[in-house]
mmCIF file of C-alpha atoms in Angstrom:
data_model
loop_
_atom_site.group_PDB
_atom_site.id
_atom_site.type_symbol
_atom_site.label_atom_id
_atom_site.label_comp_id
_atom_site.label_asym_id
_atom_site.label_seq_id
_atom_site.Cartn_x
_atom_site.Cartn_y
_atom_site.Cartn_z
ATOM 1 C CA MET A 14 -95.546 134.799 110.291
ATOM 2 C CA GLU A 15 -93.658 132.418 109.298
ATOM 3 C CA ASP A 16 -95.230 129.216 107.762
ATOM 4 C CA GLN A 17 -93.987 125.837 109.805
ATOM 5 C CA ASP A 18 -94.927 123.569 107.193
ATOM 6 C CA SER A 19 -92.855 125.339 104.390
ATOM 7 C CA ASN A 20 -89.784 125.525 106.307
ATOM 8 C CA PRO A 21 -88.255 121.789 107.717
ATOM 9 C CA ALA A 22 -86.715 123.611 110.771
ATOM 10 C CA LYS A 23 -89.844 124.392 112.269
ATOM 11 C CA GLU A 24 -92.254 121.093 111.362
ATOM 12 C CA VAL A 25 -94.060 119.616 114.206
ATOM 13 C CA ALA A 26 -92.574 116.109 115.305
ATOM 14 C CA ARG A 27 -94.786 115.914 118.345
ATOM 15 C CA ASP A 28 -98.608 117.724 118.439
ATOM 16 C CA VAL A 29 -99.380 116.817 122.621
ATOM 17 C CA PHE A 30 -103.059 118.640 122.359
ATOM 18 C CA PRO A 31 -103.177 120.955 123.978
ATOM 19 C CA PHE A 32 -100.497 121.657 125.992
ATOM 20 C CA LEU A 33 -97.294 121.820 123.930
ATOM 21 C CA ARG A 34 -95.648 121.028 120.780
ATOM 22 C CA VAL A 35 -92.148 119.827 119.538
ATOM 23 C CA TYR A 36 -90.332 120.528 116.654
ATOM 24 C CA LYS A 37 -88.299 118.868 114.330
ATOM 25 C CA ASP A 38 -85.104 120.679 115.181
ATOM 26 C CA GLY A 39 -85.770 119.787 119.149
ATOM 27 C CA THR A 40 -87.718 123.613 120.039
ATOM 28 C CA ILE A 41 -90.550 123.021 122.275
ATOM 29 C CA GLN A 42 -93.515 125.444 122.066
ATOM 30 C CA ARG A 43 -95.790 125.235 125.434
ATOM 31 C CA LEU A 44 -99.739 126.914 124.514
ATOM 32 C CA VAL A 45 -100.865 127.018 127.711
ATOM 33 C CA ALA A 46 -99.773 128.414 131.176
ATOM 34 C CA THR A 47 -97.497 130.858 129.911
ATOM 35 C CA GLU A 48 -98.051 134.128 131.259
ATOM 36 C CA SER A 49 -96.335 134.928 134.769
ATOM 37 C CA LEU A 50 -97.624 137.036 137.968
ATOM 38 C CA PRO A 51 -95.012 138.242 140.181
ATOM 39 C CA PRO A 52 -95.823 137.633 143.855
ATOM 40 C CA GLY A 53 -97.052 140.201 146.556
ATOM 41 C CA LEU A 54 -99.835 141.726 147.847
ATOM 42 C CA ASP A 55 -102.788 140.780 146.267
ATOM 43 C CA SER A 56 -105.579 143.205 146.663
ATOM 44 C CA GLU A 57 -108.473 141.197 146.332
ATOM 45 C CA THR A 58 -108.215 138.578 148.710
ATOM 46 C CA ASN A 59 -105.489 140.640 151.101
ATOM 47 C CA VAL A 60 -102.777 137.736 150.839
ATOM 48 C CA VAL A 61 -99.738 137.770 150.382
ATOM 49 C CA SER A 62 -96.781 136.215 148.712
ATOM 50 C CA LYS A 63 -93.194 135.913 147.991
ATOM 51 C CA ASP A 64 -90.685 133.436 146.245
ATOM 52 C CA VAL A 65 -87.891 131.151 147.660
ATOM 53 C CA VAL A 66 -85.736 129.203 146.172
ATOM 54 C CA ILE A 67 -84.894 125.977 148.146
ATOM 55 C CA PHE A 68 -82.224 123.980 145.879
ATOM 56 C CA PRO A 69 -80.138 126.872 143.771
ATOM 57 C CA GLU A 70 -78.526 124.393 142.090
ATOM 58 C CA THR A 71 -81.867 123.011 140.435
ATOM 59 C CA GLY A 72 -83.968 126.121 140.332
ATOM 60 C CA VAL A 73 -86.446 124.053 142.649
ATOM 61 C CA SER A 74 -88.119 126.870 144.333
ATOM 62 C CA ALA A 75 -91.444 127.394 145.952
ATOM 63 C CA ARG A 76 -94.176 130.628 146.055
ATOM 64 C CA LEU A 77 -94.918 131.129 149.836
ATOM 65 C CA TYR A 78 -98.793 132.101 150.306
ATOM 66 C CA LEU A 79 -99.970 133.888 153.524
ATOM 67 C CA PRO A 80 -102.911 136.238 154.939
ATOM 68 C CA ASN A 81 -101.764 139.121 155.150
ATOM 69 C CA SER A 82 -103.693 139.949 158.580
ATOM 70 C CA ALA A 83 -101.579 136.632 159.663
ATOM 71 C CA VAL A 84 -98.408 138.645 159.091
ATOM 72 C CA ALA A 85 -99.855 142.317 160.849
ATOM 73 C CA ALA A 86 -100.733 139.787 163.582
ATOM 74 C CA ALA A 87 -97.600 138.412 164.395
ATOM 75 C CA ASP A 88 -96.356 141.389 166.513
ATOM 76 C CA ASP A 89 -99.391 141.346 168.793
ATOM 77 C CA GLU A 90 -100.053 137.497 169.852
ATOM 78 C CA PRO A 91 -97.744 134.535 170.946
ATOM 79 C CA ILE A 92 -96.672 132.329 168.310
ATOM 80 C CA SER A 93 -98.772 129.369 169.433
ATOM 81 C CA ARG A 94 -102.031 131.301 168.378
ATOM 82 C CA LYS A 95 -100.959 132.875 165.424
ATOM 83 C CA LYS A 96 -99.470 129.191 163.538
ATOM 84 C CA LEU A 97 -101.421 128.058 160.614
ATOM 85 C CA PRO A 98 -102.225 125.059 159.236
ATOM 86 C CA LEU A 99 -99.461 124.077 156.083
ATOM 87 C CA VAL A 100 -100.628 123.177 152.786
ATOM 88 C CA VAL A 101 -98.065 121.975 150.220
ATOM 89 C CA TYR A 102 -99.597 122.510 146.929
ATOM 90 C CA TYR A 103 -98.360 120.705 143.934
ATOM 91 C CA HIS A 104 -99.525 122.455 140.091
ATOM 92 C CA GLY A 105 -100.842 120.350 137.295
ATOM 93 C CA GLY A 106 -99.936 120.443 133.804
ATOM 94 C CA GLY A 107 -99.338 117.215 132.814
ATOM 95 C CA PHE A 108 -95.746 117.355 134.216
ATOM 96 C CA PHE A 109 -94.448 119.471 131.160
ATOM 97 C CA ALA A 110 -96.808 122.941 131.825
ATOM 98 C CA ALA A 111 -97.159 125.860 134.171
ATOM 99 C CA SER A 112 -95.394 126.636 136.911
ATOM 100 C CA THR A 113 -95.847 128.206 140.289
ATOM 101 C CA ALA A 114 -95.660 131.925 138.624
ATOM 102 C CA SER A 115 -98.646 131.374 136.193
ATOM 103 C CA ARG A 116 -101.303 133.346 135.951
ATOM 104 C CA GLU A 117 -104.196 130.918 136.610
ATOM 105 C CA TYR A 118 -102.177 129.240 139.988
ATOM 106 C CA HIS A 119 -101.144 132.866 141.749
ATOM 107 C CA SER A 120 -105.049 133.775 140.904
ATOM 108 C CA ALA A 121 -106.415 130.894 142.455
ATOM 109 C CA LEU A 122 -104.068 130.265 145.081
ATOM 110 C CA ASN A 123 -104.423 133.675 146.107
ATOM 111 C CA ARG A 124 -108.784 132.411 147.003
ATOM 112 C CA ILE A 125 -107.659 129.173 148.143
ATOM 113 C CA VAL A 126 -105.285 130.838 151.215
ATOM 114 C CA ALA A 127 -108.179 133.227 151.962
ATOM 115 C CA ALA A 128 -111.007 130.744 152.210
ATOM 116 C CA SER A 129 -108.820 128.793 154.103
ATOM 117 C CA ASN A 130 -106.657 131.030 156.059
ATOM 118 C CA VAL A 131 -103.876 128.838 156.120
ATOM 119 C CA ILE A 132 -99.874 129.302 155.066
ATOM 120 C CA LEU A 133 -99.492 127.491 151.448
ATOM 121 C CA ALA A 134 -96.366 126.420 149.691
ATOM 122 C CA SER A 135 -96.705 126.445 145.837
ATOM 123 C CA ILE A 136 -93.977 123.763 144.811
ATOM 124 C CA ASP A 137 -91.778 124.975 141.198
ATOM 125 C CA TYR A 138 -90.443 121.227 140.259
ATOM 126 C CA ARG A 139 -88.873 121.529 136.744
ATOM 127 C CA LEU A 140 -90.954 120.080 133.859
ATOM 128 C CA ALA A 141 -90.475 117.236 131.019
ATOM 129 C CA PRO A 142 -89.851 116.545 128.227
ATOM 130 C CA GLU A 143 -86.689 118.806 129.295
ATOM 131 C CA ASN A 144 -86.749 116.453 133.008
ATOM 132 C CA PRO A 145 -87.866 113.389 132.477
ATOM 133 C CA ILE A 146 -90.065 111.532 134.850
ATOM 134 C CA PRO A 147 -88.952 110.879 137.440
ATOM 135 C CA VAL A 148 -87.021 114.477 138.249
ATOM 136 C CA PRO A 149 -90.465 116.609 138.733
ATOM 137 C CA TYR A 150 -91.445 113.930 141.254
ATOM 138 C CA ASP A 151 -88.095 113.533 142.491
ATOM 139 C CA ASP A 152 -87.813 117.373 142.802
ATOM 140 C CA ALA A 153 -91.382 118.281 144.709
ATOM 141 C CA PHE A 154 -90.505 115.427 147.204
ATOM 142 C CA ALA A 155 -87.299 117.317 148.321
ATOM 143 C CA ALA A 156 -88.995 120.344 148.952
ATOM 144 C CA ILE A 157 -90.933 118.491 151.402
ATOM 145 C CA GLU A 158 -87.382 117.118 152.778
ATOM 146 C CA TRP A 159 -86.222 120.524 153.039
ATOM 147 C CA MET A 160 -89.497 122.251 154.433
ATOM 148 C CA ALA A 161 -88.949 118.993 157.100
ATOM 149 C CA GLY A 162 -85.182 120.232 158.082
ATOM 150 C CA ALA A 163 -83.631 123.675 156.970
ATOM 151 C CA GLY A 164 -86.312 125.222 155.136
ATOM 152 C CA GLY A 165 -89.029 124.595 158.442
ATOM 153 C CA ARG A 166 -86.473 125.969 160.749
ATOM 154 C CA SER A 167 -84.949 128.957 158.572
ATOM 155 C CA GLU A 168 -87.253 129.987 156.037
ATOM 156 C CA PRO A 169 -88.857 132.859 158.361
ATOM 157 C CA TRP A 170 -92.856 132.677 157.629
ATOM 158 C CA LEU A 171 -92.291 128.868 157.835
ATOM 159 C CA ARG A 172 -90.811 128.913 160.673
ATOM 160 C CA ASP A 173 -92.908 131.631 162.682
ATOM 161 C CA HIS A 174 -96.606 131.137 160.933
ATOM 162 C CA ALA A 175 -96.374 127.127 159.813
ATOM 163 C CA ASP A 176 -97.718 124.634 162.603
ATOM 164 C CA LEU A 177 -95.826 121.507 161.820
ATOM 165 C CA ASP A 178 -98.424 119.512 163.246
ATOM 166 C CA ARG A 179 -100.779 120.276 160.892
ATOM 167 C CA VAL A 180 -99.359 119.899 157.595
ATOM 168 C CA TYR A 181 -101.253 118.805 154.168
ATOM 169 C CA LEU A 182 -100.233 117.497 150.684
ATOM 170 C CA ALA A 183 -102.912 119.555 148.300
ATOM 171 C CA GLY A 184 -102.799 119.405 143.960
ATOM 172 C CA ASP A 185 -104.457 119.538 140.810
ATOM 173 C CA SER A 186 -104.212 116.921 138.171
ATOM 174 C CA CYS A 187 -100.356 115.881 138.414
ATOM 175 C CA GLY A 188 -100.199 117.294 141.233
ATOM 176 C CA ALA A 189 -102.926 115.093 142.984
ATOM 177 C CA ASN A 190 -101.099 112.035 141.826
ATOM 178 C CA MET A 191 -97.795 113.520 143.145
ATOM 179 C CA SER A 192 -99.614 113.835 146.623
ATOM 180 C CA HIS A 193 -100.663 110.566 146.288
ATOM 181 C CA HIS A 194 -97.414 109.036 145.625
ATOM 182 C CA PHE A 195 -95.989 111.664 148.634
ATOM 183 C CA ALA A 196 -98.719 110.082 151.316
ATOM 184 C CA LEU A 197 -97.310 106.770 150.519
ATOM 185 C CA ARG A 198 -93.515 108.005 150.518
ATOM 186 C CA LEU A 199 -93.738 109.511 153.703
ATOM 187 C CA ASN A 200 -95.525 106.586 155.940
ATOM 188 C CA GLY A 201 -92.278 105.278 157.323
ATOM 189 C CA PRO A 202 -89.329 106.685 159.104
ATOM 190 C CA GLY A 203 -86.899 109.612 158.213
ATOM 191 C CA PRO A 204 -86.596 113.139 158.485
ATOM 192 C CA THR A 205 -89.995 113.787 157.203
ATOM 193 C CA LEU A 206 -93.289 116.191 157.554
ATOM 194 C CA LYS A 207 -95.974 113.985 159.063
ATOM 195 C CA ILE A 208 -98.802 114.545 156.744
ATOM 196 C CA ARG A 209 -102.322 114.785 158.341
ATOM 197 C CA GLY A 210 -104.184 115.118 154.936
ATOM 198 C CA VAL A 211 -104.008 115.125 151.040
ATOM 199 C CA ALA A 212 -106.475 116.609 149.154
ATOM 200 C CA MET A 213 -106.730 115.707 144.935
ATOM 201 C CA ILE A 214 -108.315 117.663 142.637
ATOM 202 C CA HIS A 215 -109.219 116.178 139.998
ATOM 203 C CA PRO A 216 -106.208 113.731 139.982
ATOM 204 C CA TYR A 217 -104.511 112.667 136.909
ATOM 205 C CA PHE A 218 -104.359 108.426 136.992
ATOM 206 C CA TRP A 219 -105.056 106.969 134.092
ATOM 207 C CA GLY A 220 -104.836 103.195 132.683
ATOM 208 C CA LYS A 221 -104.395 101.349 129.186
ATOM 209 C CA ASP A 222 -108.197 99.940 129.168
ATOM 210 C CA PRO A 223 -110.608 102.369 129.518
ATOM 211 C CA ILE A 224 -113.406 102.919 132.301
ATOM 212 C CA GLY A 225 -116.569 104.371 132.341
ATOM 213 C CA ALA A 226 -116.822 107.685 129.967
ATOM 214 C CA GLU A 227 -113.287 106.606 128.497
ATOM 215 C CA VAL A 228 -114.625 103.815 126.869
ATOM 216 C CA ASP A 229 -116.870 105.946 124.464
ATOM 217 C CA ASP A 230 -114.804 108.865 124.438
ATOM 218 C CA GLY A 231 -112.107 107.518 121.816
ATOM 219 C CA PHE A 232 -110.416 110.969 121.468
ATOM 220 C CA ARG A 233 -109.880 112.077 125.209
ATOM 221 C CA LYS A 234 -109.080 108.488 125.771
ATOM 222 C CA ALA A 235 -106.103 108.725 123.163
ATOM 223 C CA MET A 236 -105.345 112.726 124.348
ATOM 224 C CA VAL A 237 -104.725 111.558 127.639
ATOM 225 C CA ASP A 238 -102.365 108.147 126.881
ATOM 226 C CA ASN A 239 -100.590 110.725 124.797
ATOM 227 C CA TRP A 240 -99.991 112.825 127.503
ATOM 228 C CA TRP A 241 -98.547 110.215 129.708
ATOM 229 C CA LEU A 242 -96.457 108.449 126.885
ATOM 230 C CA PHE A 243 -94.409 111.404 126.096
ATOM 231 C CA VAL A 244 -93.284 112.202 129.740
ATOM 232 C CA CYS A 245 -92.893 108.591 130.482
ATOM 233 C CA PRO A 246 -91.867 106.371 127.396
ATOM 234 C CA SER A 247 -91.341 103.556 130.005
ATOM 235 C CA GLU A 248 -92.088 99.458 128.688
ATOM 236 C CA LYS A 249 -95.360 99.819 131.449
ATOM 237 C CA GLY A 250 -96.865 102.459 129.308
ATOM 238 C CA CYS A 251 -99.951 103.759 130.617
ATOM 239 C CA ASP A 252 -100.334 100.745 133.734
ATOM 240 C CA ASP A 253 -97.321 102.204 134.840
ATOM 241 C CA PRO A 254 -97.717 102.440 139.036
ATOM 242 C CA LEU A 255 -96.998 106.041 138.932
ATOM 243 C CA ILE A 256 -100.028 106.901 136.351
ATOM 244 C CA ASN A 257 -102.077 104.130 137.331
ATOM 245 C CA PRO A 258 -101.788 103.100 140.875
ATOM 246 C CA PHE A 259 -104.226 100.560 140.775
ATOM 247 C CA VAL A 260 -101.794 97.930 139.685
ATOM 248 C CA GLU A 261 -100.035 98.612 143.092
ATOM 249 C CA GLU A 262 -103.500 98.292 144.955
ATOM 250 C CA GLU A 263 -104.142 94.902 143.242
ATOM 251 C CA ALA A 264 -100.988 94.094 144.195
ATOM 252 C CA GLY A 265 -101.786 94.414 147.663
ATOM 253 C CA SER A 266 -99.017 97.378 148.463
ATOM 254 C CA GLY A 267 -101.406 100.342 147.639
ATOM 255 C CA LEU A 268 -103.552 102.234 149.074
ATOM 256 C CA GLN A 269 -104.313 100.873 152.630
ATOM 257 C CA LYS A 270 -100.413 102.298 153.280
ATOM 258 C CA LEU A 271 -101.087 106.050 152.519
ATOM 259 C CA GLY A 272 -99.236 107.822 155.573
ATOM 260 C CA CYS A 273 -102.083 110.620 156.653
ATOM 261 C CA GLU A 274 -105.102 110.060 158.367
ATOM 262 C CA ARG A 275 -107.789 112.040 156.209
ATOM 263 C CA VAL A 276 -108.091 112.209 152.704
ATOM 264 C CA ILE A 277 -110.606 114.514 150.308
ATOM 265 C CA VAL A 278 -110.939 113.700 146.382
ATOM 266 C CA VAL A 279 -112.487 116.325 144.353
ATOM 267 C CA VAL A 280 -113.703 115.807 140.760
ATOM 268 C CA ALA A 281 -115.584 117.352 138.124
ATOM 269 C CA GLY A 282 -118.488 116.063 136.363
ATOM 270 C CA ASP A 283 -117.162 116.430 133.115
ATOM 271 C CA ASP A 284 -113.721 115.663 133.311
ATOM 272 C CA ILE A 285 -112.750 112.870 131.552
ATOM 273 C CA LEU A 286 -110.199 111.929 134.238
ATOM 274 C CA LYS A 287 -113.516 111.689 136.622
ATOM 275 C CA ASP A 288 -113.942 107.639 136.631
ATOM 276 C CA ARG A 289 -110.339 107.557 137.858
ATOM 277 C CA GLY A 290 -111.072 109.958 141.103
ATOM 278 C CA ARG A 291 -113.900 108.470 141.597
ATOM 279 C CA LEU A 292 -112.232 104.768 141.433
ATOM 280 C CA TYR A 293 -109.219 105.826 143.509
ATOM 281 C CA TYR A 294 -112.184 106.863 146.350
ATOM 282 C CA GLU A 295 -113.473 103.665 146.537
ATOM 283 C CA LYS A 296 -110.528 101.608 146.670
ATOM 284 C CA LEU A 297 -109.149 103.551 149.289
ATOM 285 C CA VAL A 298 -112.546 103.287 151.129
ATOM 286 C CA GLY A 299 -112.693 99.699 150.707
ATOM 287 C CA SER A 300 -108.506 99.227 150.930
ATOM 288 C CA GLY A 301 -108.252 98.800 154.925
ATOM 289 C CA TRP A 302 -106.789 102.733 155.046
ATOM 290 C CA LYS A 303 -107.697 103.485 158.441
ATOM 291 C CA GLY A 304 -108.224 107.258 157.739
ATOM 292 C CA LYS A 305 -111.195 109.278 156.954
ATOM 293 C CA ALA A 306 -112.042 109.921 153.173
ATOM 294 C CA GLU A 307 -114.341 112.562 151.804
ATOM 295 C CA TYR A 308 -115.424 113.199 147.976
ATOM 296 C CA LEU A 309 -116.977 116.192 146.031
ATOM 297 C CA GLU A 310 -117.906 116.147 142.885
ATOM 298 C CA THR A 311 -118.780 119.213 140.988
ATOM 299 C CA GLU A 312 -121.282 118.579 138.096
ATOM 300 C CA GLY A 313 -121.311 120.360 134.672
ATOM 301 C CA LYS A 314 -118.039 121.189 134.889
ATOM 302 C CA ASP A 315 -114.670 120.140 133.359
ATOM 303 C CA HIS A 316 -110.646 119.457 134.275
ATOM 304 C CA VAL A 317 -109.499 122.211 136.594
ATOM 305 C CA PHE A 318 -112.382 124.597 136.045
ATOM 306 C CA HIS A 319 -111.610 125.883 139.459
ATOM 307 C CA ILE A 320 -107.979 127.033 138.328
ATOM 308 C CA ILE A 321 -109.093 128.305 134.891
ATOM 309 C CA GLU A 322 -112.294 130.064 136.569
ATOM 310 C CA PRO A 323 -111.657 130.946 140.264
ATOM 311 C CA ASP A 324 -114.490 133.224 140.510
ATOM 312 C CA CYS A 325 -116.843 131.355 139.309
ATOM 313 C CA GLU A 326 -119.729 130.078 141.950
ATOM 314 C CA GLU A 327 -118.486 126.445 141.962
ATOM 315 C CA ALA A 328 -114.942 127.184 142.343
ATOM 316 C CA LYS A 329 -116.164 128.850 145.729
ATOM 317 C CA ILE A 330 -118.022 125.904 146.615
ATOM 318 C CA VAL A 331 -114.424 123.958 146.458
ATOM 319 C CA PHE A 332 -112.608 126.374 147.981
ATOM 320 C CA LYS A 333 -114.673 125.848 150.876
ATOM 321 C CA ARG A 334 -114.639 122.782 150.884
ATOM 322 C CA LEU A 335 -110.459 122.873 150.781
ATOM 323 C CA GLY A 336 -110.890 125.245 153.662
ATOM 324 C CA ALA A 337 -113.263 123.137 156.125
ATOM 325 C CA PHE A 338 -110.870 120.039 155.348
ATOM 326 C CA PHE A 339 -107.609 122.001 156.102
ATOM 327 C CA ASN A 340 -109.110 123.356 159.434
ATOM 328 C CA ASP A 341 -110.603 120.165 160.945
ATOM 329 C CA ASP A 342 -109.025 118.892 164.060
ATOM 330 C CA SER A 343 -111.177 116.187 164.865
#
């Protein structure tokens, strides 16, 4: 095995623990969520999936998930009875890791769909640092516009099974961050989907000044600082409004403008991001936003545990709660 320390061409230029390393020769080594699984019928959950290319020129795509029972029922029931809520899902990974095909995400999303009885579109956006911020945001939002237009009309699963009056944005970590920003952008005119609700799971929000557990956990505070400064080296640093939504909230232009009726914020008790998620929920409730907000905290678990351990009892509780959220027509 090559000794990287003795080979200048393979010396580490930047270590973005625990996700990736950048070497001085420009190569990037991703360290997590690197194993991929193909789409198809999952025998454990009876959920079927397929990949759809949205924009060939950029490679942006979606992995669509559908309960196999909905496919079987399509021949027997009228269209109006078999349409399901549509969940547009954005995976986590700090904007620089994972994909829709990652083993962890494919396994967890099969279980979410089975527990929720929804059609789910998991969006594969381009990653930093090869595609720096805001490219991941732009890719992910363009996918929403595609579903609101040509995609929703022409893609058979979306056309035949998705109820476009019951659309939810969802995501974990940086995917939850995206969902927040897109709910703001969708609160206005344009050929976009009307979003009924947003599910933010272990949301990746941050800030320059530590709060809560961050105050006494300098190691993890520096680690998360490093994540954001790597993908978005702006002059605003960790108080960039993309990562710190409370900057805009203090300016009076933030959370009260969310373009949806309902929000659920899910946090994990051992997650260094927990206090930001709780603060988001509290500020949303106090912002004057007219919708209904829910909060779920899982004690004794860490960041994205439901993706890493999708069969644990705590993950099943999260999936059940998400299913109730996606199917609440009140």
